[in-house]
PDB file of C-alpha atoms in Angstrom:
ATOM      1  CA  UNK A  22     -60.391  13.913 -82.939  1.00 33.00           C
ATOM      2  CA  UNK A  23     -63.224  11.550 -82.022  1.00 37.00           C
ATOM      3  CA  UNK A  24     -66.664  13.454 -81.334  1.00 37.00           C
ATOM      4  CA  UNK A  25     -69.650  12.604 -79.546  1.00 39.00           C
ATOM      5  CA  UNK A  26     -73.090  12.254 -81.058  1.00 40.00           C
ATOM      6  CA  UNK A  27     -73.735  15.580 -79.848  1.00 41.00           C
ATOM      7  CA  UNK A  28     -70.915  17.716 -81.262  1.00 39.00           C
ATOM      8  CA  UNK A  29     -68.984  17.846 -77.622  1.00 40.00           C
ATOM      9  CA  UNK A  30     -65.487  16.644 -77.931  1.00 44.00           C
ATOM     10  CA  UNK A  31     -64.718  13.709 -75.087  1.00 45.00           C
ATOM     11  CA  UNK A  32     -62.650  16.615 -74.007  1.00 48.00           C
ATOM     12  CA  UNK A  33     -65.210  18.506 -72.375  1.00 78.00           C
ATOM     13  CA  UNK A  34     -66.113  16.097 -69.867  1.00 86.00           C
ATOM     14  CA  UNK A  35     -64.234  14.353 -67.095  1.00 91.00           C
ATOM     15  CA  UNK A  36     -64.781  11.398 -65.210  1.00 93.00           C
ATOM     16  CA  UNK A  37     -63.444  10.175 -62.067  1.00 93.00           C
ATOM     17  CA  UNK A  38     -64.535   7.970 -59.594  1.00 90.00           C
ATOM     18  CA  UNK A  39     -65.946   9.120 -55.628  1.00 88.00           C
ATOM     19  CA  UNK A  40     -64.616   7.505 -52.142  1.00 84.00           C
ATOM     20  CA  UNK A  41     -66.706   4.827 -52.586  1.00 78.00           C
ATOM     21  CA  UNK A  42     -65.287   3.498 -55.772  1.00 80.00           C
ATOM     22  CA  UNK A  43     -68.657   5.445 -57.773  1.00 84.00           C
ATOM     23  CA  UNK A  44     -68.143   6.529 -61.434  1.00 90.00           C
ATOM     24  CA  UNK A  45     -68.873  10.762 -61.430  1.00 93.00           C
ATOM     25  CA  UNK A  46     -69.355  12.187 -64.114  1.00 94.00           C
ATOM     26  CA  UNK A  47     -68.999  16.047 -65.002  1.00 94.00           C
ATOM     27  CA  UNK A  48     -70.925  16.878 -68.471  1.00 91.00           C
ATOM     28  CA  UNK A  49     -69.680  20.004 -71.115  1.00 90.00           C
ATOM     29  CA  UNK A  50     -72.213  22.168 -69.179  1.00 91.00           C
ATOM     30  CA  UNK A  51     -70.195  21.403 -66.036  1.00 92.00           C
ATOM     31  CA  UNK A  52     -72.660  19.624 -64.092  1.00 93.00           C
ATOM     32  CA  UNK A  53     -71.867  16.766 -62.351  1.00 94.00           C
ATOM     33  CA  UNK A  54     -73.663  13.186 -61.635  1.00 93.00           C
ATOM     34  CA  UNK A  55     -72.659  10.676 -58.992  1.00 90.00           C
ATOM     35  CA  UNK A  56     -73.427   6.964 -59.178  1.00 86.00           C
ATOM     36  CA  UNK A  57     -73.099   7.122 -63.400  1.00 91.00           C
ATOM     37  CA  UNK A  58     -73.866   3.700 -64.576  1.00 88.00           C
ATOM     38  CA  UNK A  59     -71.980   3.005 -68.390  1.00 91.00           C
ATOM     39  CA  UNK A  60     -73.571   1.052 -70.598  1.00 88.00           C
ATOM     40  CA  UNK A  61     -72.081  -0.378 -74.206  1.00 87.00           C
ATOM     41  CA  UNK A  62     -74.332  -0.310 -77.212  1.00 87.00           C
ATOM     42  CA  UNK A  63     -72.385  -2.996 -78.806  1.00 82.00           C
ATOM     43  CA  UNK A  64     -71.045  -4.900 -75.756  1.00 74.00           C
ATOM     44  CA  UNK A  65     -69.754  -8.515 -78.298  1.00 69.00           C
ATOM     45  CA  UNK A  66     -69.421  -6.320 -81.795  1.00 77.00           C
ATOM     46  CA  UNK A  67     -67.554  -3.116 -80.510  1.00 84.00           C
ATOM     47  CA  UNK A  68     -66.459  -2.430 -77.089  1.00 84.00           C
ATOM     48  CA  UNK A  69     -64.896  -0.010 -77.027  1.00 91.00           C
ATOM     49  CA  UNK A  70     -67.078   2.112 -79.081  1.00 92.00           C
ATOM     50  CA  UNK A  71     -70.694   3.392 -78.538  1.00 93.00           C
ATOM     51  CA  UNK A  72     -70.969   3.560 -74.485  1.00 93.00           C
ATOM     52  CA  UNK A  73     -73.768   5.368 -72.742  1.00 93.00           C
ATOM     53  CA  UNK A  74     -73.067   7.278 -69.416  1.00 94.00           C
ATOM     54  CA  UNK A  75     -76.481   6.657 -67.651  1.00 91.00           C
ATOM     55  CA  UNK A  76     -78.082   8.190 -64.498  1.00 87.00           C
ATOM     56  CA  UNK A  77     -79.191   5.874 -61.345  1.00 77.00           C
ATOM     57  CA  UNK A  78     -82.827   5.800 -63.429  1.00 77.00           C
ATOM     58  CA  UNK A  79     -80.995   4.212 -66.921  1.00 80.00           C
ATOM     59  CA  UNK A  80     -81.838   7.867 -68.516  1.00 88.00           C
ATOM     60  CA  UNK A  81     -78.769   8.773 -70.828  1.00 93.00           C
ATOM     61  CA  UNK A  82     -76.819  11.662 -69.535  1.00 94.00           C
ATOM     62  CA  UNK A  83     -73.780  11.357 -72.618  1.00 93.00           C
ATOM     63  CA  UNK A  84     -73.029   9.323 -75.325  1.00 94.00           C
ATOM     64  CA  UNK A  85     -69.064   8.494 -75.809  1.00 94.00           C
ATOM     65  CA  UNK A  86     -68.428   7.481 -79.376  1.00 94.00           C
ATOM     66  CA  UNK A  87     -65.193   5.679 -78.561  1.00 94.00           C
ATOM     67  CA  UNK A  88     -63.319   4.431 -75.991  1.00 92.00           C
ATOM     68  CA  UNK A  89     -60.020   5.587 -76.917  1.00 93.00           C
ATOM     69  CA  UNK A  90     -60.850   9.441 -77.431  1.00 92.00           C
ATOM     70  CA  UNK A  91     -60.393   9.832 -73.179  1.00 92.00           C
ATOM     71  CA  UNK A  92     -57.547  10.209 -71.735  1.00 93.00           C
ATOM     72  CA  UNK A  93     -55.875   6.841 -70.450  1.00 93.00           C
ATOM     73  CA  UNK A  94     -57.104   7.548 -66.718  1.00 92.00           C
ATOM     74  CA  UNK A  95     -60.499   7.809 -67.440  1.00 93.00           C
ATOM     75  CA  UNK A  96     -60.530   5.253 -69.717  1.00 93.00           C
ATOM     76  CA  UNK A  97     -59.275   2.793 -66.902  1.00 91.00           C
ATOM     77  CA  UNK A  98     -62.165   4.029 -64.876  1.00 91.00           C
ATOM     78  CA  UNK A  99     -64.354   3.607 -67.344  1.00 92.00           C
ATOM     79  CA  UNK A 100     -63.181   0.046 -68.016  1.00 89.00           C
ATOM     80  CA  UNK A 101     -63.177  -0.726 -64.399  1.00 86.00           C
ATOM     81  CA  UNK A 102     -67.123   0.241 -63.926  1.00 87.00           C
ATOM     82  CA  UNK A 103     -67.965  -1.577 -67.307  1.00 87.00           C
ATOM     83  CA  UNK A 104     -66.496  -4.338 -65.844  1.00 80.00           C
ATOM     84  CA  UNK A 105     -67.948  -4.458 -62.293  1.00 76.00           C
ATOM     85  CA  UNK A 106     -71.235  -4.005 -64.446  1.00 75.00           C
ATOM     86  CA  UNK A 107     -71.250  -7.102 -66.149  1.00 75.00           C
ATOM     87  CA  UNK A 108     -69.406  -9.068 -63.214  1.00 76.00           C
ATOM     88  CA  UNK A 109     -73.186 -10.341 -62.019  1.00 82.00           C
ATOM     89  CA  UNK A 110     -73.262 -13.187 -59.682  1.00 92.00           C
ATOM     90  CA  UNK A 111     -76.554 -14.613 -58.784  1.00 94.00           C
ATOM     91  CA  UNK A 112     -77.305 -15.301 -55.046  1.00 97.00           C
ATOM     92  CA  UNK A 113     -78.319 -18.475 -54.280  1.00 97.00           C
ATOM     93  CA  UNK A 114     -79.287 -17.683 -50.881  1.00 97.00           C
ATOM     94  CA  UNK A 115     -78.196 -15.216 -47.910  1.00 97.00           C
ATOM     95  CA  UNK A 116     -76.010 -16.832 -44.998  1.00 98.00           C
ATOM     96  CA  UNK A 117     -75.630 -13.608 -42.542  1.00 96.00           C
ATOM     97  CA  UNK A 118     -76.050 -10.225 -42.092  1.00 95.00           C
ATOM     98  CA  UNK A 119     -74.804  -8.057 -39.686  1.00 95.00           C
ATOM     99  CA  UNK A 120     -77.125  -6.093 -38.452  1.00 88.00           C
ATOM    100  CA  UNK A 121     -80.765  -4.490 -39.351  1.00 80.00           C
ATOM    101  CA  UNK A 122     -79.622  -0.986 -40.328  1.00 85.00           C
ATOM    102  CA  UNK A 123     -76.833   0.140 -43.037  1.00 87.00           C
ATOM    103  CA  UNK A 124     -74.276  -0.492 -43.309  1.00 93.00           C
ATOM    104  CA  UNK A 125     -74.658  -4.003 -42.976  1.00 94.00           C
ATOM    105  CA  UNK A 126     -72.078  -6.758 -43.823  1.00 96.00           C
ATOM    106  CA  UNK A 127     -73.792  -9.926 -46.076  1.00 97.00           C
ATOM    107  CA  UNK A 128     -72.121 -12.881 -46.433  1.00 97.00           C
ATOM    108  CA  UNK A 129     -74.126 -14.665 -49.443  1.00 97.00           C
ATOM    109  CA  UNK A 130     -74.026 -18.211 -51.354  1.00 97.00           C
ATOM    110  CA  UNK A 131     -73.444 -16.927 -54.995  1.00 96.00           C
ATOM    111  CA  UNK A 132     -73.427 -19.071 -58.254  1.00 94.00           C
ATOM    112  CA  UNK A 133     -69.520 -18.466 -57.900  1.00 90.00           C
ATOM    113  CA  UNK A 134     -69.404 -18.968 -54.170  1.00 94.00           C
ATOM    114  CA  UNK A 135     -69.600 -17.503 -50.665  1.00 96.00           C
ATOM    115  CA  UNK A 136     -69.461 -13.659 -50.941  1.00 95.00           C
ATOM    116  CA  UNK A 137     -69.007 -11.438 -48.492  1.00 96.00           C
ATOM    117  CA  UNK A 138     -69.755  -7.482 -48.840  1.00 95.00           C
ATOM    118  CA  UNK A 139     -71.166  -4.305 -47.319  1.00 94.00           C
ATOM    119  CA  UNK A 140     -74.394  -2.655 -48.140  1.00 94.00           C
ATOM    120  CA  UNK A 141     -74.287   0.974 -47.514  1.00 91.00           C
ATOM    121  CA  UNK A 142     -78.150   1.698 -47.990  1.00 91.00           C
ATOM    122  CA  UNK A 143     -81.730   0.038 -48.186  1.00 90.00           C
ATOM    123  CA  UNK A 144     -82.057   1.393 -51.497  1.00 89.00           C
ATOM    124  CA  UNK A 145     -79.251  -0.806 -52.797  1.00 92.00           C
ATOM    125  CA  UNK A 146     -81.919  -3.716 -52.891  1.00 94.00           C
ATOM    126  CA  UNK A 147     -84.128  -3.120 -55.761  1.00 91.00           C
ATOM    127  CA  UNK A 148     -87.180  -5.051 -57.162  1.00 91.00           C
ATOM    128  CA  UNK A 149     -86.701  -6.056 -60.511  1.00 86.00           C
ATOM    129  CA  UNK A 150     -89.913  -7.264 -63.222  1.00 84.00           C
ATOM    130  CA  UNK A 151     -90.569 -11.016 -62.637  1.00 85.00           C
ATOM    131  CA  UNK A 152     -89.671 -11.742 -59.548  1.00 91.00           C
ATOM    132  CA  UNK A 153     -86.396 -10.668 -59.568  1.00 91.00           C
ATOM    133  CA  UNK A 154     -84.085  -8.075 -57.296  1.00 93.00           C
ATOM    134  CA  UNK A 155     -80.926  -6.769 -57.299  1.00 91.00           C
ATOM    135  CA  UNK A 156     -78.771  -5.842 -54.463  1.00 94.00           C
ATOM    136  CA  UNK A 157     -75.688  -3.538 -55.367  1.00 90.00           C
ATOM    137  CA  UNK A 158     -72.792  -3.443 -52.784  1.00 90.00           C
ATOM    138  CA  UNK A 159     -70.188  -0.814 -51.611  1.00 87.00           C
ATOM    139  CA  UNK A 160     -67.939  -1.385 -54.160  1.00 80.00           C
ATOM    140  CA  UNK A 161     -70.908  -1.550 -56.568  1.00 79.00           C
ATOM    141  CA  UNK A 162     -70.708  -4.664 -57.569  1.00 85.00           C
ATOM    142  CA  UNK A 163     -74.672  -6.508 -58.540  1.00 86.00           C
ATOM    143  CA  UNK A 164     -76.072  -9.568 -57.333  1.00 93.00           C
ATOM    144  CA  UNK A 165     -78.661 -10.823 -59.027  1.00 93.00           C
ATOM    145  CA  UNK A 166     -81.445 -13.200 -57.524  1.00 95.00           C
ATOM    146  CA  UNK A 167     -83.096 -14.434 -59.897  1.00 92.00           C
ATOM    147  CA  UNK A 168     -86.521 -15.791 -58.722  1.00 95.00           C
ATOM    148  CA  UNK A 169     -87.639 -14.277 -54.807  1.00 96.00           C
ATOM    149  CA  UNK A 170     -90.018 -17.194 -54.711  1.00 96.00           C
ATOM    150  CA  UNK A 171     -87.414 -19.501 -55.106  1.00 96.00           C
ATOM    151  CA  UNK A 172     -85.609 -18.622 -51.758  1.00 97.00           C
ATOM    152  CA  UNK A 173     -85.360 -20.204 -48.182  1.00 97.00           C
ATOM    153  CA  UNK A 174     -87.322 -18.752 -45.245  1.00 97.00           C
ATOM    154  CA  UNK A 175     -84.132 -16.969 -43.569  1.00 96.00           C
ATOM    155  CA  UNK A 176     -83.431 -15.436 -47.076  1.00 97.00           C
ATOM    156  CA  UNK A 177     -86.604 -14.133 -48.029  1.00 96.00           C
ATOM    157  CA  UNK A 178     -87.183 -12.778 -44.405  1.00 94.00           C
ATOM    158  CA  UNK A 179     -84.374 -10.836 -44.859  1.00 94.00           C
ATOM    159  CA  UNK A 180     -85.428  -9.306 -48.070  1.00 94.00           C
ATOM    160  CA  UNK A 181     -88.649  -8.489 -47.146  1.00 91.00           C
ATOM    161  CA  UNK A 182     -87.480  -5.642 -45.489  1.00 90.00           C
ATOM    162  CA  UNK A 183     -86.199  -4.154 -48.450  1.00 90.00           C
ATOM    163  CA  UNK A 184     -88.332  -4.823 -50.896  1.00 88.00           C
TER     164      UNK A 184
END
């Protein structure tokens, strides 16, 4: 049996995901945690071992030694939300949005395209150091701008209100 760095067996927790597609996360103690963000230590190296469950903030709430010690559902959602996390387009600019309160529907020139999603809440827009934000969707799925100085005058209007 695979153990976790703290001496909890990957048996005494439980993950599933919430109606909006968000990884929960119930600990040994039995307290749960909404929006859990994974994270791999050893992303290229070993993937499927040494992933941190982390809280909105990046603290660590639980360390899973491997992968393959949950049980094949919550692997799958683990894999899912590992995957969303490192599927990171960067907007190029913002075409539309719907309206000025959330939800709002953005349509967005990405480095992969046109995108179109919903964002449930103004705290889904997040400064980032240098002059970069972040702007997490429904599905929570990240875009990534890059440089806000770099944008046109429609996009960084629209961003201004968030940030």
């Amino acid at each position: 049996m695979h153990h976790e760095r703290n001496g909890h067996s990957a048996s005494t927790i439980h993950l599933a995901a919430d109606a909006q597609g968000r990884l929960v996360f119930t600990d040994p103690h039995g307290t749960t945690h909404t929006a859990v963000e994974p994270v791999r230590a050893f992303p290229i190296s070993a993937p499927r071992h040494g992933i941190a469950l982390c809280d909105a903030d990046g603290r660590q709430l639980h360390w899973i030694e491997a992968l393959d010690a949950l049980p094949v559902a919550e692997q799958k959602l683990l894999e899912d939300a590992l995957a969303r996390r490192q599927f990171v387009p960067t907007v190029r600019r913002i075409l539309r949005v719907s309206r000025v309160v959330e939800p709002s529907d953005w349509e967005v020139e990405t480095d992969r395209g046109i995108a179109r999603f919903s964002l449930r809440s103004e705290e889904d827009v997040r400064r980032l150091a240098g002059h970069r934000a972040l702007v997490t969707d429904a599905h929570g799925i990240r875009y990534l701008i890059p440089d806000l100085r770099d944008l046109d005058p429609f996009s960084s209007r629209i961003l201004e209100r968030y940030l």
